[in-house]
Structures are given as C-alpha cells and as structure tokens.
N, CA, C and O atoms as a MOPAC input file, in Angstrom:
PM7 MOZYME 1SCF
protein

 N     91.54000 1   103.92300 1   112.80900 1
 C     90.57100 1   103.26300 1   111.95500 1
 C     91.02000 1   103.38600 1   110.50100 1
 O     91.52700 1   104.44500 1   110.13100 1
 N     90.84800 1   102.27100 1   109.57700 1
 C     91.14200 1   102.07200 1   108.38600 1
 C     90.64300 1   103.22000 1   107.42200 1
 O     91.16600 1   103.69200 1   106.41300 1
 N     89.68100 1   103.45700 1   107.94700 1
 C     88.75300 1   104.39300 1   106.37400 1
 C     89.01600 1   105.92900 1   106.81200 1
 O     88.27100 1   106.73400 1   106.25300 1
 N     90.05900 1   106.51900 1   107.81900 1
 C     90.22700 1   107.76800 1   107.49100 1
 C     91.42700 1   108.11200 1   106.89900 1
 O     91.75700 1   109.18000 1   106.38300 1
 N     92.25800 1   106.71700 1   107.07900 1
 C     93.77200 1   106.76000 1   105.98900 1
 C     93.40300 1   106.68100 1   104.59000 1
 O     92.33900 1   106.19700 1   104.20400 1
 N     94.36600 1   107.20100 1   103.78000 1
 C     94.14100 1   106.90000 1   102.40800 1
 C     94.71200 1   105.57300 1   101.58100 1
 O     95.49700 1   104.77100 1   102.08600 1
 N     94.26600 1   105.48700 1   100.42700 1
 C     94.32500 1   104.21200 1    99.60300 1
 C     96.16200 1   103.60800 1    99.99100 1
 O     96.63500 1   102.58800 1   100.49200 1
 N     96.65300 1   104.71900 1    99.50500 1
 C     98.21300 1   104.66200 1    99.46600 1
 C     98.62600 1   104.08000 1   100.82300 1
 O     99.51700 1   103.23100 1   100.80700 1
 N     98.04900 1   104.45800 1   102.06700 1
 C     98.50700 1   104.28200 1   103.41200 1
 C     97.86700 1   103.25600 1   103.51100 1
 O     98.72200 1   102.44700 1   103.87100 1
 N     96.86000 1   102.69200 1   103.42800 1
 C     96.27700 1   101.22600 1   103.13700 1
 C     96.89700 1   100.36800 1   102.51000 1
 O     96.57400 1    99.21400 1   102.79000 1
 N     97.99700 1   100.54700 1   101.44900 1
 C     98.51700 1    99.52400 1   100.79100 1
 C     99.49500 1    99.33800 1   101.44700 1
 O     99.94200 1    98.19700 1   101.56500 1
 N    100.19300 1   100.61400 1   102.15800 1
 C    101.44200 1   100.21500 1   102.42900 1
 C    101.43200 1    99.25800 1   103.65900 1
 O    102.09700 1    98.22900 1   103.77300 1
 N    100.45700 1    99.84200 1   104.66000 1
 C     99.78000 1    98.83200 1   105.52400 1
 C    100.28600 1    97.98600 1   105.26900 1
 O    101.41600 1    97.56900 1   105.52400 1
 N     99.00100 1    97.41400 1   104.39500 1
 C     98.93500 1    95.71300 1   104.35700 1
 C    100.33600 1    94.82100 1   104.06100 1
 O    100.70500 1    93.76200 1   104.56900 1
 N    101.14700 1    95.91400 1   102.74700 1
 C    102.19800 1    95.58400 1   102.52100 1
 C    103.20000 1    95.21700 1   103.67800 1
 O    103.70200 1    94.09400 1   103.64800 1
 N    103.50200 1    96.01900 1   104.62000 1
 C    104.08200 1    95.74400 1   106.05300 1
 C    103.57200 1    94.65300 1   107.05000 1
 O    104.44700 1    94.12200 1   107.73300 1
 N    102.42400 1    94.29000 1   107.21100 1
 C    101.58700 1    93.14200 1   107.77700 1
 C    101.73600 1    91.85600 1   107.27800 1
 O    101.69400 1    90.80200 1   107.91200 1
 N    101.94600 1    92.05900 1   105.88200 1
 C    101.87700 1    90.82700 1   104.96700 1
 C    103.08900 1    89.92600 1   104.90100 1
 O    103.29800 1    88.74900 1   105.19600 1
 N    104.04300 1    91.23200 1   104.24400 1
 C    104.84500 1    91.01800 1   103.54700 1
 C    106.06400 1    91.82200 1   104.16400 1
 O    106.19700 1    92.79900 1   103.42800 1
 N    107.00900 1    91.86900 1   105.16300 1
 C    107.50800 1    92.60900 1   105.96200 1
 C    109.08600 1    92.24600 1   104.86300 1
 O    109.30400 1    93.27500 1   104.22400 1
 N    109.71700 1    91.59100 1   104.65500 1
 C    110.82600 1    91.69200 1   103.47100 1
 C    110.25000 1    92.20700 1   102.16000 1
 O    111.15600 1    92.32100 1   101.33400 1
 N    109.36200 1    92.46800 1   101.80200 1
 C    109.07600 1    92.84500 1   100.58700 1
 C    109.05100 1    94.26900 1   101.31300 1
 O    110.21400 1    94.59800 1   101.54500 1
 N    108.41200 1    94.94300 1   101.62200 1
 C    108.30300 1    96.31900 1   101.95600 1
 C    109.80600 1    97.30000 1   102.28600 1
 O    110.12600 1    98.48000 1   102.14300 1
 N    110.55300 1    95.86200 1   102.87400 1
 C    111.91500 1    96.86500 1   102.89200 1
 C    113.01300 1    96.47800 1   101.67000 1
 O    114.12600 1    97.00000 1   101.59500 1
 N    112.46800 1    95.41100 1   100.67300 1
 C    113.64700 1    95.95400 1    99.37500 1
 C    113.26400 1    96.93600 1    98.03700 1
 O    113.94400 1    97.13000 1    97.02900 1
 N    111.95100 1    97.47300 1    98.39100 1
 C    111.40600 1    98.29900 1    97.64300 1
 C    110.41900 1    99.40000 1    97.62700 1
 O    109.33600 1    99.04100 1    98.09000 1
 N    110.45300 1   100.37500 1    97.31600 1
 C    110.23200 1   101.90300 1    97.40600 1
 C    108.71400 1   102.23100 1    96.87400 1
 O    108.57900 1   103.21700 1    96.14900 1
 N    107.55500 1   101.42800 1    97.21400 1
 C    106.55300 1   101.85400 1    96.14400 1
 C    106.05100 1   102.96100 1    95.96200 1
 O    105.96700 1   103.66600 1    96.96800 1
 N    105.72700 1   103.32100 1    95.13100 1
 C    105.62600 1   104.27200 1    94.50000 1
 C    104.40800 1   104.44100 1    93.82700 1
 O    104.48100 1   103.87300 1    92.73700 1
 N    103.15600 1   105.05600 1    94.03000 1
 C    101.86000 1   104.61800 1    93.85100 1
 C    101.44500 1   105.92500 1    92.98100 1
 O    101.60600 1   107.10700 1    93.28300 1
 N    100.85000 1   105.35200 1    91.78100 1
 C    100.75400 1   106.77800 1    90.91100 1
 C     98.90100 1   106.88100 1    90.80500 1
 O     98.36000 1   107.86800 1    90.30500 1
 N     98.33000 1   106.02900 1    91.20600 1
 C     97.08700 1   106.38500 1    90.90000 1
 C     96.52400 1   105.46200 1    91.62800 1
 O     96.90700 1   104.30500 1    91.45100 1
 N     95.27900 1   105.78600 1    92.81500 1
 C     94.73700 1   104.44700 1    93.45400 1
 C     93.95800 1   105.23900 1    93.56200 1
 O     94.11300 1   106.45400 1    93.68500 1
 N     92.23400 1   104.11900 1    93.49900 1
 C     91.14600 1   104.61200 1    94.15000 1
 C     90.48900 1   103.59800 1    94.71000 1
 O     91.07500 1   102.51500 1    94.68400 1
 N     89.51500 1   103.63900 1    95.17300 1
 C     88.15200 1   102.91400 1    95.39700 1
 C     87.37700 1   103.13800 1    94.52600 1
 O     87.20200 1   104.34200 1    94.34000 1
 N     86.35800 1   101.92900 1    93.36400 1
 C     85.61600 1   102.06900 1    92.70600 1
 C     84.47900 1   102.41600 1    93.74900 1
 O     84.44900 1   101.91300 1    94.87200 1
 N     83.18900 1   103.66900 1    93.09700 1
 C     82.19500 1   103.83500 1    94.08400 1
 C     81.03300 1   102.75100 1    94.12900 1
 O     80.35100 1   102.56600 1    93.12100 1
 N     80.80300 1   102.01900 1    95.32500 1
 C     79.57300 1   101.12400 1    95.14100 1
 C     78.34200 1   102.22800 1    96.14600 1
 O     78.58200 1   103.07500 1    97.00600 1
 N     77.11300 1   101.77900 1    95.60600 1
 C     75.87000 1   101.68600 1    96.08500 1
 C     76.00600 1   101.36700 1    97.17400 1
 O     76.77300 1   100.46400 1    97.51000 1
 N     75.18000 1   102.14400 1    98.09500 1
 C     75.53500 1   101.92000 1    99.79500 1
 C     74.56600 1   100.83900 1    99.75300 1
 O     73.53500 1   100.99000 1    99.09700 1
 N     74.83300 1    99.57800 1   100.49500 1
 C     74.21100 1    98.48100 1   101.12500 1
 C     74.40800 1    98.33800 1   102.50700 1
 O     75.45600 1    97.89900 1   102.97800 1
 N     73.51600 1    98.66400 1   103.12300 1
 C     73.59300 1    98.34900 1   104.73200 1
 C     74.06800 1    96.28500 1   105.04800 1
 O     74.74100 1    95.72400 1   105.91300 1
 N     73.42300 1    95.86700 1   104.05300 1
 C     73.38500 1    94.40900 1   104.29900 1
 C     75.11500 1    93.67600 1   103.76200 1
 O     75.68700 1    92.64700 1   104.12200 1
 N     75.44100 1    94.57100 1   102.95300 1
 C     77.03000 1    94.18400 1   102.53200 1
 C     77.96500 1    94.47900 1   103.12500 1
 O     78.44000 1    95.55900 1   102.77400 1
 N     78.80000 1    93.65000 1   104.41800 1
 C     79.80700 1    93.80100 1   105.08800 1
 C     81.19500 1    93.72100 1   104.46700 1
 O     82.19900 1    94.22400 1   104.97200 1
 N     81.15100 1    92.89800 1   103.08200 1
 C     82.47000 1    93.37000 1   102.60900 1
 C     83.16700 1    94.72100 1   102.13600 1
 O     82.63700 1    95.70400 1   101.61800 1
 N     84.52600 1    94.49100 1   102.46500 1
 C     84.98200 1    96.07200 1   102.07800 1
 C     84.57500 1    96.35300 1    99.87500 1
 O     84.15300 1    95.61800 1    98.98200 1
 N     84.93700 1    97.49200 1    99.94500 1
 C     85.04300 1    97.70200 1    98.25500 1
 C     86.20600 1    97.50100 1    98.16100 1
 O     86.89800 1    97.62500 1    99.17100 1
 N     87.04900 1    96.96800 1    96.39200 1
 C     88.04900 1    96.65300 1    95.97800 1
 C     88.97800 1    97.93000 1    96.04900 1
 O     88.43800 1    99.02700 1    96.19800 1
 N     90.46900 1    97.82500 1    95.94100 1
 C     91.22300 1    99.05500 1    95.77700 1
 C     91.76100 1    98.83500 1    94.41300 1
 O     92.26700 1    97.72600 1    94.23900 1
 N     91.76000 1    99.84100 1    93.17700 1
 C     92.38900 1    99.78700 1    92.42600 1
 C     93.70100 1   100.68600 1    92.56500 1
 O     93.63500 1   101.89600 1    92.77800 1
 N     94.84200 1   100.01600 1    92.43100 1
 C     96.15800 1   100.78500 1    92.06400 1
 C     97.26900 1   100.50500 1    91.26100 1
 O     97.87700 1    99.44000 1    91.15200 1
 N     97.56000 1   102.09400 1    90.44800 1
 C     98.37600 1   101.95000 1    89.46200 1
 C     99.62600 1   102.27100 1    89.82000 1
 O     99.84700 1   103.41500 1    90.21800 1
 N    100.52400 1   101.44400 1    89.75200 1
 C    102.04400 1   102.01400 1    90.31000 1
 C    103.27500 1   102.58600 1    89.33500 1
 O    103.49600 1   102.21900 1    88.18100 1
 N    103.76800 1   103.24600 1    89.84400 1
 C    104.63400 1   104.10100 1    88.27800 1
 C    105.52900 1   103.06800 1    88.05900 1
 O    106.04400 1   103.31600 1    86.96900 1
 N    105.94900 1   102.13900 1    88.46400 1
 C    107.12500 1   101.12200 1    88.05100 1
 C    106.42400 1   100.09900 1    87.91900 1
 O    105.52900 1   100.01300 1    88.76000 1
 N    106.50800 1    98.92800 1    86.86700 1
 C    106.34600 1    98.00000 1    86.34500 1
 C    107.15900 1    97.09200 1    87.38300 1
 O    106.49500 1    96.34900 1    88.10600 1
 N    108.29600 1    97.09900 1    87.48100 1
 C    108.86900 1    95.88000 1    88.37000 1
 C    108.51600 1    95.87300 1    89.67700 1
 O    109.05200 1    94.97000 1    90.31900 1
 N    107.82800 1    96.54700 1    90.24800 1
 C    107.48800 1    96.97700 1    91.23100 1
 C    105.93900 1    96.00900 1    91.75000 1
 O    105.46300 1    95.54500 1    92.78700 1
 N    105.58600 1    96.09800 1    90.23500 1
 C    104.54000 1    95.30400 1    90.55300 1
 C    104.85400 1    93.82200 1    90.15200 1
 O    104.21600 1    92.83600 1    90.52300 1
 N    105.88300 1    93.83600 1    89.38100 1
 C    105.86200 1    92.06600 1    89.62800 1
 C    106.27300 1    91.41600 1    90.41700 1
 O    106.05700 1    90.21600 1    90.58400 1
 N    107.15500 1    92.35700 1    91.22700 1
 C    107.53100 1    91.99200 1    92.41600 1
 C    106.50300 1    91.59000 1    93.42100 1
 O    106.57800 1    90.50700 1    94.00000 1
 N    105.25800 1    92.70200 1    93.70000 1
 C    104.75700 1    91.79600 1    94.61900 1
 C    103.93300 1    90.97300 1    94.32400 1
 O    103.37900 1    90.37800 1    95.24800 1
 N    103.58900 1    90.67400 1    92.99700 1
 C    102.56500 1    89.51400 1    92.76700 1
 C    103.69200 1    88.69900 1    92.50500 1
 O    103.39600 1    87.63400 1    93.04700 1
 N    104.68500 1    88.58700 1    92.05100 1
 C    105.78500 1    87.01000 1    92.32800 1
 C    105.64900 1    87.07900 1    94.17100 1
 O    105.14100 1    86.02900 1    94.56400 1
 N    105.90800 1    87.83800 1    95.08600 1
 C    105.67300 1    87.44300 1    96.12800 1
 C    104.70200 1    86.90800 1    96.59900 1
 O    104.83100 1    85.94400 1    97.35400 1
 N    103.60800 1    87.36400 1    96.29300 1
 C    102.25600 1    86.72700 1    96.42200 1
 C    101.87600 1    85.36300 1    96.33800 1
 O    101.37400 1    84.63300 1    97.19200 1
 N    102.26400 1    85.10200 1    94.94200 1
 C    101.88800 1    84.00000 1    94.54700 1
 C    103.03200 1    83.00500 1    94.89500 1
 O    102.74700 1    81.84100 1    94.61300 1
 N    104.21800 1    83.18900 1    95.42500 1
 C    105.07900 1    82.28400 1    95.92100 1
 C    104.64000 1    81.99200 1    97.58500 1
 O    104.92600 1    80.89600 1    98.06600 1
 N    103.90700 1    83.06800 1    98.45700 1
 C    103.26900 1    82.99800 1    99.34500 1
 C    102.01200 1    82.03200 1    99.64600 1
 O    101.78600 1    81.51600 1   100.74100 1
 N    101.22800 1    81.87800 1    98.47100 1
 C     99.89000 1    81.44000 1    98.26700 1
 C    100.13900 1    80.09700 1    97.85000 1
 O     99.11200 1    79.45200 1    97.64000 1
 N    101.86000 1    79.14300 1    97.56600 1
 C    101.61000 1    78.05200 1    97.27200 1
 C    101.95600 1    77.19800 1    98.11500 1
 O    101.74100 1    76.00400 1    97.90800 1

C-alpha cells in the first residue's frame, strides 16, 4: 500500500511507472519532500499534493522537459 512508503519512495515509484528512460539516466536525489497537512475530510477522495525539493537543479529540469514533451 502507497501510504506506508515514504514521499521519496513514492516519487521514485511513479518516476519508474511513468517514465522508465528517465529513471535510468538519472540519480535523483531528493533533499526535502513532504506532504502539506490537510484537514481530515471523510468526503475528499483525492490524495494531498507532494512537495519536493531536489538537491540538483538539472535534475529537475529534466523531468519537467520530460513531462511536458510527454503531455504534448
């Protein structure tokens, strides 16, 4: 189940699901991730957002150029 892994193991997840060449030309490296805390709502089935800060800059443009070359 998703919610006893942590943020980091969640990204890399998705990263591997998603994006299976992106995950193997680069090493991420995750320096700060959380979940902002929301107010419990029984009626809100969406998940909460993940914020994460990664120690390399190219790292992250890498996967939002992947992303967004994905998304067009």
């Amino acid at each position: 189940m998703r919610k006893s892994k942590g943020v980091e193991n969640l990204l890399k997840e998705i990263i591997t699901e998603n994006f299976p060449k992106l995950e193997k030309d680069i090493n991420i490296s995750v320096q700060e991730s959380l979940r902002p805390l929301s107010r419990f709502n029984p009626n809100k089935t969406t998940p909460r957002h993940i914020i994460i800060k990664l120690s390399k800059v190219k790292d992250k443009k890498r996967i939002l150029k992947t992303v967004t070359e994905r998304s067009k």
